[in-house]
PDB file of C-alpha atoms in Angstrom:
ATOM      1  CA  MET A   1      -0.159   0.166  -0.263  1.00 44.00           C
ATOM      2  CA  ASN A   2       1.607   3.209  -1.037  1.00 55.00           C
ATOM      3  CA  LYS A   3       2.231   6.453   1.634  1.00 58.00           C
ATOM      4  CA  ARG A   4      -0.912   8.112   0.690  1.00 58.00           C
ATOM      5  CA  ASN A   5      -2.763   5.082   1.364  1.00 79.00           C
ATOM      6  CA  THR A   6      -1.579   4.612   5.075  1.00 84.00           C
ATOM      7  CA  GLN A   7      -1.936   8.060   6.279  1.00 77.00           C
ATOM      8  CA  GLN A   8      -5.513   7.896   5.420  1.00 83.00           C
ATOM      9  CA  ARG A   9      -5.828   4.465   7.406  1.00 90.00           C
ATOM     10  CA  ARG A  10      -3.889   6.291   9.608  1.00 87.00           C
ATOM     11  CA  HIS A  11      -6.603   9.135   9.933  1.00 83.00           C
ATOM     12  CA  SER A  12      -8.954   6.752   9.694  1.00 89.00           C
ATOM     13  CA  ILE A  13      -8.031   4.931  13.227  1.00 92.00           C
ATOM     14  CA  ILE A  14      -7.906   8.197  14.884  1.00 86.00           C
ATOM     15  CA  SER A  15     -11.132   9.167  13.689  1.00 85.00           C
ATOM     16  CA  ILE A  16     -12.460   5.471  15.212  1.00 91.00           C
ATOM     17  CA  LEU A  17     -10.526   6.226  18.322  1.00 88.00           C
ATOM     18  CA  ASN A  18     -12.267  10.054  18.679  1.00 81.00           C
ATOM     19  CA  GLU A  19     -15.907   7.895  18.062  1.00 85.00           C
ATOM     20  CA  GLN A  20     -15.060   4.778  20.299  1.00 89.00           C
ATOM     21  CA  GLY A  21     -12.376   5.790  22.849  1.00 87.00           C
ATOM     22  CA  GLU A  22     -10.576   2.249  22.456  1.00 90.00           C
ATOM     23  CA  VAL A  23      -9.852   0.061  19.528  1.00 93.00           C
ATOM     24  CA  SER A  24      -8.436  -3.527  18.845  1.00 94.00           C
ATOM     25  CA  VAL A  25      -5.902  -4.542  16.388  1.00 95.00           C
ATOM     26  CA  ASP A  26      -8.616  -7.462  15.245  1.00 94.00           C
ATOM     27  CA  GLU A  27     -11.199  -4.798  14.771  1.00 94.00           C
ATOM     28  CA  LEU A  28      -9.276  -2.448  12.882  1.00 95.00           C
ATOM     29  CA  SER A  29      -7.632  -5.213  10.519  1.00 94.00           C
ATOM     30  CA  THR A  30     -10.951  -6.643   9.785  1.00 94.00           C
ATOM     31  CA  ARG A  31     -12.035  -3.437   8.668  1.00 93.00           C
ATOM     32  CA  PHE A  32      -9.430  -2.178   6.831  1.00 93.00           C
ATOM     33  CA  GLU A  33      -8.855  -5.509   4.664  1.00 92.00           C
ATOM     34  CA  THR A  34      -4.751  -5.394   6.020  1.00 93.00           C
ATOM     35  CA  SER A  35      -2.799  -7.462   8.132  1.00 93.00           C
ATOM     36  CA  GLU A  36      -2.299  -7.428  11.711  1.00 93.00           C
ATOM     37  CA  VAL A  37       1.048  -6.623  11.616  1.00 93.00           C
ATOM     38  CA  THR A  38       0.534  -3.677   9.435  1.00 93.00           C
ATOM     39  CA  ILE A  39      -2.188  -2.346  11.930  1.00 93.00           C
ATOM     40  CA  ARG A  40       0.249  -2.307  15.140  1.00 92.00           C
ATOM     41  CA  LYS A  41       2.915  -0.372  12.999  1.00 90.00           C
ATOM     42  CA  ASP A  42       0.403   2.409  12.322  1.00 90.00           C
ATOM     43  CA  LEU A  43      -0.618   2.220  16.259  1.00 91.00           C
ATOM     44  CA  ALA A  44       3.387   1.916  16.783  1.00 86.00           C
ATOM     45  CA  ALA A  45       3.348   5.031  14.242  1.00 81.00           C
ATOM     46  CA  LEU A  46       0.715   7.031  15.720  1.00 82.00           C
ATOM     47  CA  GLU A  47       1.816   6.500  19.138  1.00 78.00           C
ATOM     48  CA  LYS A  48       5.526   8.181  18.716  1.00 68.00           C
ATOM     49  CA  THR A  49       3.165  11.081  17.335  1.00 62.00           C
ATOM     50  CA  GLY A  50       1.293  11.394  20.504  1.00 62.00           C
ATOM     51  CA  LEU A  51      -2.004  10.687  18.760  1.00 72.00           C
ATOM     52  CA  LEU A  52      -2.728   7.534  20.501  1.00 78.00           C
ATOM     53  CA  LEU A  53      -1.672   4.986  23.293  1.00 82.00           C
ATOM     54  CA  ARG A  54      -1.078   1.385  22.596  1.00 86.00           C
ATOM     55  CA  ARG A  55      -2.876  -1.441  24.417  1.00 85.00           C
ATOM     56  CA  TYR A  56      -2.699  -5.094  24.843  1.00 85.00           C
ATOM     57  CA  GLY A  57      -4.199  -6.205  21.996  1.00 91.00           C
ATOM     58  CA  GLY A  58      -5.454  -2.159  20.418  1.00 92.00           C
ATOM     59  CA  ALA A  59      -4.947   1.614  21.530  1.00 91.00           C
ATOM     60  CA  VAL A  60      -7.185   3.700  23.498  1.00 88.00           C
ATOM     61  CA  ALA A  61      -7.273   7.522  22.840  1.00 81.00           C
ATOM     62  CA  ILE A  62      -5.307  10.424  24.089  1.00 66.00           C
ATOM     63  CA  PRO A  63      -6.722  11.624  27.699  1.00 61.00           C
ATOM     64  CA  ASP A  64      -8.233  15.765  26.913  1.00 55.00           C
ATOM     65  CA  GLU A  65      -5.466  17.068  28.959  1.00 45.00           C
ATOM     66  CA  VAL A  66      -2.448  14.516  27.752  1.00 43.00           C
ATOM     67  CA  THR A  67      -4.321  15.990  24.102  1.00 42.00           C
ATOM     68  CA  GLN A  68      -4.011  19.796  24.926  1.00 44.00           C
ATOM     69  CA  GLN A  69      -0.645  19.210  26.142  1.00 41.00           C
ATOM     70  CA  PHE A  70       0.539  18.094  23.002  1.00 40.00           C
ATOM     71  CA  THR A  71      -1.145  20.581  20.621  1.00 41.00           C
ATOM     72  CA  ALA A  72      -0.175  23.054  22.595  1.00 45.00           C
ATOM     73  CA  LYS A  73       4.208  21.780  22.201  1.00 68.00           C
ATOM     74  CA  ILE A  74       4.528  24.408  19.833  1.00 80.00           C
ATOM     75  CA  ALA A  75       3.027  27.798  20.554  1.00 86.00           C
ATOM     76  CA  PRO A  76       1.225  29.884  17.770  1.00 90.00           C
ATOM     77  CA  ASN A  77       3.953  32.666  17.823  1.00 93.00           C
ATOM     78  CA  LYS A  78       6.835  29.873  16.976  1.00 93.00           C
ATOM     79  CA  LEU A  79       4.548  28.275  14.673  1.00 92.00           C
ATOM     80  CA  SER A  80       4.100  31.429  12.344  1.00 94.00           C
ATOM     81  CA  ILE A  81       7.616  32.127  12.870  1.00 96.00           C
ATOM     82  CA  ALA A  82       8.201  28.238  11.123  1.00 95.00           C
ATOM     83  CA  GLU A  83       5.617  29.181   8.692  1.00 94.00           C
ATOM     84  CA  THR A  84       7.815  32.248   7.416  1.00 96.00           C
ATOM     85  CA  ALA A  85      10.738  30.581   7.789  1.00 97.00           C
ATOM     86  CA  ALA A  86       9.659  27.626   5.221  1.00 96.00           C
ATOM     87  CA  GLU A  87       9.056  30.411   2.495  1.00 96.00           C
ATOM     88  CA  LEU A  88      12.493  30.524   2.270  1.00 98.00           C
ATOM     89  CA  ILE A  89      12.662  26.454   1.379  1.00 97.00           C
ATOM     90  CA  ASN A  90      12.668  26.092  -2.743  1.00 97.00           C
ATOM     91  CA  ASP A  91      11.817  22.647  -4.822  1.00 96.00           C
ATOM     92  CA  HIS A  92      14.677  19.581  -4.627  1.00 97.00           C
ATOM     93  CA  ASN A  93      16.529  21.988  -1.900  1.00 97.00           C
ATOM     94  CA  ARG A  94      19.007  19.681   0.669  1.00 98.00           C
ATOM     95  CA  ILE A  95      18.138  21.351   3.860  1.00 98.00           C
ATOM     96  CA  ILE A  96      19.175  20.804   7.522  1.00 98.00           C
ATOM     97  CA  ILE A  97      16.941  21.184  10.822  1.00 97.00           C
ATOM     98  CA  ASP A  98      18.396  21.245  13.752  1.00 96.00           C
ATOM     99  CA  SER A  99      16.054  20.345  17.138  1.00 92.00           C
ATOM    100  CA  GLY A 100      14.442  22.408  18.797  1.00 90.00           C
ATOM    101  CA  SER A 101      10.375  23.797  19.857  1.00 88.00           C
ATOM    102  CA  THR A 102      10.487  26.044  16.621  1.00 92.00           C
ATOM    103  CA  THR A 103      12.622  24.283  14.479  1.00 94.00           C
ATOM    104  CA  SER A 104       9.986  21.557  14.503  1.00 92.00           C
ATOM    105  CA  GLY A 105       7.579  24.319  13.709  1.00 92.00           C
ATOM    106  CA  ILE A 106       8.634  23.466  10.394  1.00 93.00           C
ATOM    107  CA  ILE A 107       8.035  20.141   9.334  1.00 91.00           C
ATOM    108  CA  GLN A 108       4.344  20.154   8.415  1.00 84.00           C
ATOM    109  CA  GLN A 109       5.114  22.772   6.425  1.00 90.00           C
ATOM    110  CA  LEU A 110       7.569  20.369   4.342  1.00 92.00           C
ATOM    111  CA  ASN A 111       4.417  18.997   2.548  1.00 87.00           C
ATOM    112  CA  SER A 112       3.993  21.512  -0.701  1.00 88.00           C
ATOM    113  CA  LYS A 113       7.696  21.080  -1.284  1.00 92.00           C
ATOM    114  CA  ARG A 114       8.923  18.057  -4.062  1.00 93.00           C
ATOM    115  CA  GLY A 115      12.100  16.414  -3.982  1.00 95.00           C
ATOM    116  CA  LEU A 116      13.638  17.757  -0.337  1.00 96.00           C
ATOM    117  CA  LEU A 117      16.810  16.101   1.063  1.00 96.00           C
ATOM    118  CA  VAL A 118      16.551  16.628   4.916  1.00 96.00           C
ATOM    119  CA  MET A 119      18.931  16.095   8.034  1.00 96.00           C
ATOM    120  CA  THR A 120      17.970  16.449  11.590  1.00 95.00           C
ATOM    121  CA  ASN A 121      20.067  15.598  14.869  1.00 94.00           C
ATOM    122  CA  SER A 122      16.477  14.596  16.236  1.00 90.00           C
ATOM    123  CA  LEU A 123      14.627  11.288  17.377  1.00 84.00           C
ATOM    124  CA  GLN A 124      11.264  13.550  17.060  1.00 83.00           C
ATOM    125  CA  LEU A 125      11.971  15.814  14.054  1.00 89.00           C
ATOM    126  CA  ALA A 126      12.917  12.141  11.952  1.00 87.00           C
ATOM    127  CA  ASN A 127       9.773  10.437  13.194  1.00 82.00           C
ATOM    128  CA  ALA A 128       7.326  13.752  11.536  1.00 86.00           C
ATOM    129  CA  ILE A 129       9.321  13.567   8.744  1.00 88.00           C
ATOM    130  CA  HIS A 130       8.968  10.660   7.706  1.00 83.00           C
ATOM    131  CA  GLU A 131       5.395  10.717   8.332  1.00 80.00           C
ATOM    132  CA  LEU A 132       5.228  13.663   5.835  1.00 85.00           C
ATOM    133  CA  GLU A 133       2.995  12.704   2.671  1.00 81.00           C
ATOM    134  CA  ASN A 134       5.727  14.372  -0.236  1.00 85.00           C
ATOM    135  CA  GLU A 135       8.145  11.277   1.427  1.00 85.00           C
ATOM    136  CA  PRO A 136      11.871  14.131   1.486  1.00 92.00           C
ATOM    137  CA  THR A 137      14.258  11.986   1.382  1.00 93.00           C
ATOM    138  CA  LEU A 138      15.630  11.842   5.106  1.00 92.00           C
ATOM    139  CA  LEU A 139      19.069  11.711   6.597  1.00 93.00           C
ATOM    140  CA  MET A 140      19.926  11.123  10.379  1.00 91.00           C
ATOM    141  CA  THR A 141      23.204  12.000  12.168  1.00 92.00           C
ATOM    142  CA  GLY A 142      23.783   9.653  14.407  1.00 88.00           C
ATOM    143  CA  GLY A 143      26.112  10.409  17.102  1.00 89.00           C
ATOM    144  CA  THR A 144      26.036  10.376  20.760  1.00 89.00           C
ATOM    145  CA  TRP A 145      22.668  10.768  22.878  1.00 86.00           C
ATOM    146  CA  ASP A 146      22.189  14.342  24.417  1.00 85.00           C
ATOM    147  CA  PRO A 147      19.444  14.624  26.963  1.00 81.00           C
ATOM    148  CA  HIS A 148      19.856  17.985  27.858  1.00 78.00           C
ATOM    149  CA  SER A 149      19.117  19.256  23.826  1.00 79.00           C
ATOM    150  CA  GLU A 150      17.616  15.786  23.245  1.00 80.00           C
ATOM    151  CA  SER A 151      19.323  15.724  20.432  1.00 89.00           C
ATOM    152  CA  PHE A 152      22.737  13.514  18.647  1.00 91.00           C
ATOM    153  CA  GLN A 153      25.540  15.654  19.258  1.00 91.00           C
ATOM    154  CA  GLY A 154      29.692  14.774  19.003  1.00 92.00           C
ATOM    155  CA  GLN A 155      32.247  13.787  16.492  1.00 93.00           C
ATOM    156  CA  VAL A 156      30.363  11.339  14.723  1.00 92.00           C
ATOM    157  CA  ALA A 157      27.523  13.655  14.108  1.00 93.00           C
ATOM    158  CA  GLU A 158      30.545  16.050  12.606  1.00 95.00           C
ATOM    159  CA  GLN A 159      31.891  13.842  10.504  1.00 94.00           C
ATOM    160  CA  VAL A 160      28.658  12.468   8.959  1.00 93.00           C
ATOM    161  CA  LEU A 161      27.276  16.438   8.489  1.00 95.00           C
ATOM    162  CA  ARG A 162      31.326  17.323   6.662  1.00 95.00           C
ATOM    163  CA  SER A 163      30.130  14.406   4.144  1.00 94.00           C
ATOM    164  CA  TYR A 164      27.379  16.310   2.574  1.00 95.00           C
ATOM    165  CA  ASN A 165      26.629  19.896   0.814  1.00 96.00           C
ATOM    166  CA  PHE A 166      23.496  21.560   2.236  1.00 98.00           C
ATOM    167  CA  ASP A 167      21.698  24.736   1.100  1.00 98.00           C
ATOM    168  CA  GLN A 168      19.921  25.921   3.901  1.00 98.00           C
ATOM    169  CA  LEU A 169      20.213  24.754   7.595  1.00 98.00           C
ATOM    170  CA  PHE A 170      17.165  25.985   9.945  1.00 98.00           C
ATOM    171  CA  ILE A 171      18.550  26.682  13.694  1.00 97.00           C
ATOM    172  CA  GLY A 172      16.973  28.022  16.679  1.00 95.00           C
ATOM    173  CA  ALA A 173      18.918  29.424  19.594  1.00 94.00           C
ATOM    174  CA  ASP A 174      18.432  30.525  23.546  1.00 92.00           C
ATOM    175  CA  GLY A 175      19.653  33.696  22.862  1.00 94.00           C
ATOM    176  CA  ILE A 176      21.029  37.126  20.309  1.00 96.00           C
ATOM    177  CA  ASP A 177      23.588  39.036  21.586  1.00 95.00           C
ATOM    178  CA  LEU A 178      23.058  41.942  19.362  1.00 96.00           C
ATOM    179  CA  ASP A 179      27.183  41.992  19.085  1.00 95.00           C
ATOM    180  CA  ARG A 180      28.344  39.212  18.970  1.00 95.00           C
ATOM    181  CA  GLY A 181      25.475  36.497  17.349  1.00 96.00           C
ATOM    182  CA  THR A 182      23.398  33.405  18.523  1.00 96.00           C
ATOM    183  CA  THR A 183      23.978  32.446  22.148  1.00 92.00           C
ATOM    184  CA  THR A 184      23.123  28.985  23.697  1.00 89.00           C
ATOM    185  CA  PHE A 185      22.927  27.185  27.279  1.00 83.00           C
ATOM    186  CA  ASN A 186      23.903  24.035  25.531  1.00 79.00           C
ATOM    187  CA  GLU A 187      28.000  24.061  26.133  1.00 78.00           C
ATOM    188  CA  LEU A 188      27.516  21.998  23.078  1.00 78.00           C
ATOM    189  CA  THR A 189      28.284  23.854  19.972  1.00 86.00           C
ATOM    190  CA  GLY A 190      30.649  21.976  17.918  1.00 91.00           C
ATOM    191  CA  LEU A 191      27.582  20.571  15.991  1.00 94.00           C
ATOM    192  CA  SER A 192      26.028  23.906  14.989  1.00 95.00           C
ATOM    193  CA  LYS A 193      29.405  24.921  13.692  1.00 96.00           C
ATOM    194  CA  VAL A 194      29.841  21.855  11.369  1.00 97.00           C
ATOM    195  CA  MET A 195      26.356  22.511  10.273  1.00 97.00           C
ATOM    196  CA  ALA A 196      26.636  26.594   9.344  1.00 98.00           C
ATOM    197  CA  GLU A 197      30.083  24.903   7.644  1.00 97.00           C
ATOM    198  CA  VAL A 198      28.747  22.439   5.524  1.00 98.00           C
ATOM    199  CA  SER A 199      25.132  25.277   4.481  1.00 98.00           C
ATOM    200  CA  ARG A 200      25.285  27.577   1.965  1.00 98.00           C
ATOM    201  CA  GLU A 201      22.756  29.312   3.914  1.00 98.00           C
ATOM    202  CA  VAL A 202      21.890  29.855   7.737  1.00 98.00           C
ATOM    203  CA  ILE A 203      18.449  31.045   9.215  1.00 98.00           C
ATOM    204  CA  VAL A 204      17.998  31.377  12.399  1.00 98.00           C
ATOM    205  CA  MET A 205      14.531  30.786  14.141  1.00 97.00           C
ATOM    206  CA  LEU A 206      13.549  32.717  17.415  1.00 95.00           C
ATOM    207  CA  GLU A 207      10.878  34.691  18.922  1.00 96.00           C
ATOM    208  CA  SER A 208      12.064  38.559  19.614  1.00 96.00           C
ATOM    209  CA  ASP A 209      12.123  38.238  23.248  1.00 94.00           C
ATOM    210  CA  LYS A 210      15.201  36.593  23.603  1.00 94.00           C
ATOM    211  CA  VAL A 211      17.211  39.138  21.514  1.00 95.00           C
ATOM    212  CA  GLY A 212      19.655  40.486  23.363  1.00 91.00           C
ATOM    213  CA  ARG A 213      20.004  38.047  25.734  1.00 84.00           C
ATOM    214  CA  ARG A 214      23.890  37.691  26.353  1.00 76.00           C
ATOM    215  CA  ILE A 215      23.787  34.545  27.366  1.00 86.00           C
ATOM    216  CA  PRO A 216      27.793  32.763  27.713  1.00 82.00           C
ATOM    217  CA  ASN A 217      27.796  30.657  25.217  1.00 89.00           C
ATOM    218  CA  LEU A 218      28.400  31.649  22.217  1.00 92.00           C
ATOM    219  CA  GLU A 219      27.096  29.418  18.927  1.00 94.00           C
ATOM    220  CA  LEU A 220      27.118  31.059  15.657  1.00 96.00           C
ATOM    221  CA  PRO A 221      28.642  34.311  15.230  1.00 97.00           C
ATOM    222  CA  TRP A 222      26.879  36.802  12.827  1.00 97.00           C
ATOM    223  CA  SER A 223      29.680  36.321   9.991  1.00 97.00           C
ATOM    224  CA  LYS A 224      28.110  32.248   9.857  1.00 97.00           C
ATOM    225  CA  VAL A 225      24.058  33.597  10.020  1.00 98.00           C
ATOM    226  CA  SER A 226      22.708  34.219   6.655  1.00 98.00           C
ATOM    227  CA  VAL A 227      18.673  35.463   7.910  1.00 98.00           C
ATOM    228  CA  LEU A 228      17.093  35.746  11.388  1.00 98.00           C
ATOM    229  CA  VAL A 229      13.689  34.974  11.210  1.00 98.00           C
ATOM    230  CA  THR A 230      11.461  36.226  14.665  1.00 98.00           C
ATOM    231  CA  ASP A 231       8.316  37.996  15.169  1.00 97.00           C
ATOM    232  CA  ASP A 232       7.738  41.496  14.285  1.00 96.00           C
ATOM    233  CA  ARG A 233       7.769  42.329  17.816  1.00 96.00           C
ATOM    234  CA  LEU A 234      11.499  43.299  17.440  1.00 97.00           C
ATOM    235  CA  ALA A 235      12.511  46.612  18.248  1.00 96.00           C
ATOM    236  CA  ALA A 236      13.330  49.126  15.433  1.00 97.00           C
ATOM    237  CA  GLU A 237      16.745  49.757  16.755  1.00 97.00           C
ATOM    238  CA  ALA A 238      17.087  45.945  16.945  1.00 97.00           C
ATOM    239  CA  VAL A 239      16.562  45.030  13.447  1.00 97.00           C
ATOM    240  CA  GLU A 240      18.969  47.528  12.303  1.00 97.00           C
ATOM    241  CA  SER A 241      21.844  46.638  15.202  1.00 97.00           C
ATOM    242  CA  ILE A 242      21.483  42.718  13.222  1.00 98.00           C
ATOM    243  CA  THR A 243      21.176  44.477   9.825  1.00 98.00           C
ATOM    244  CA  ASN A 244      24.103  45.675   9.802  1.00 98.00           C
ATOM    245  CA  HIS A 245      25.958  42.723  10.783  1.00 98.00           C
ATOM    246  CA  GLY A 246      25.030  41.295   7.037  1.00 98.00           C
ATOM    247  CA  VAL A 247      22.620  38.954   8.545  1.00 98.00           C
ATOM    248  CA  ARG A 248      18.796  39.668   6.585  1.00 98.00           C
ATOM    249  CA  VAL A 249      15.606  39.902   8.806  1.00 98.00           C
ATOM    250  CA  ILE A 250      12.613  38.839   8.261  1.00 98.00           C
ATOM    251  CA  LEU A 251       9.686  39.416  10.715  1.00 98.00           C
ATOM    252  CA  ALA A 252       6.437  37.218  11.228  1.00 96.00           C
ATOM    253  CA  ARG A 253       3.496  38.317  12.482  1.00 94.00           C
ATOM    254  CA  HIS A 254       3.393  38.004  16.234  1.00 93.00           C
ATOM    255  CA  VAL A 255       0.474  35.509  17.535  1.00 89.00           C
ATOM    256  CA  SER A 256      -0.463  35.488  21.039  1.00 83.00           C
TER     257      SER A 256
END
């Protein structure tokens, strides 16, 4: 069965769950005329994306309070920034998406693009990319798992990245030092630097209230940044300062 039919079946499974509250593998196998192995794969994939909870022999719907937490995981303003950043992506681009809550908002915007090659160091993002209907080529960096950033880091990841060339890097930041560049609480900045080195264009995505936060760890100097995508609450003085470093500033509509 092709990817589109798989997606349609999984959407139907969620609809059934919303109506019944629970389903069994046997029931779904009969309804969709497919094997129990296929149904179990569907349930596993849907559980990974937070849409249901598997139970012995089937699955149950996510409790309302958990669902609200999942849907609220990416704040509206971050989604607005992600949508604006995604407009910079052309068909057939080779892109890197770094781990992070703001960068994760860009994934669903990729469905309108064709022929993409996407690399990420995040398991969560890799799972989401795998579910896209337009089936971009997906690459993982591998490396050493860092629980702080919930991503792969280290020399292995860096070596993998250096084997490729990319059109764009989409990366977040914990803060912006107007004089120096992007800053982070994470002391592991080596992979971010390599990501920038192997990318023709570096797009930083973050909310405007992080601009001016002078966090000790410099991640990317302004010389490595091509574009900053933030919201339209960024002060004009900050826009001018960043632009003076040769960085293009794009302002997305602020959404509360």
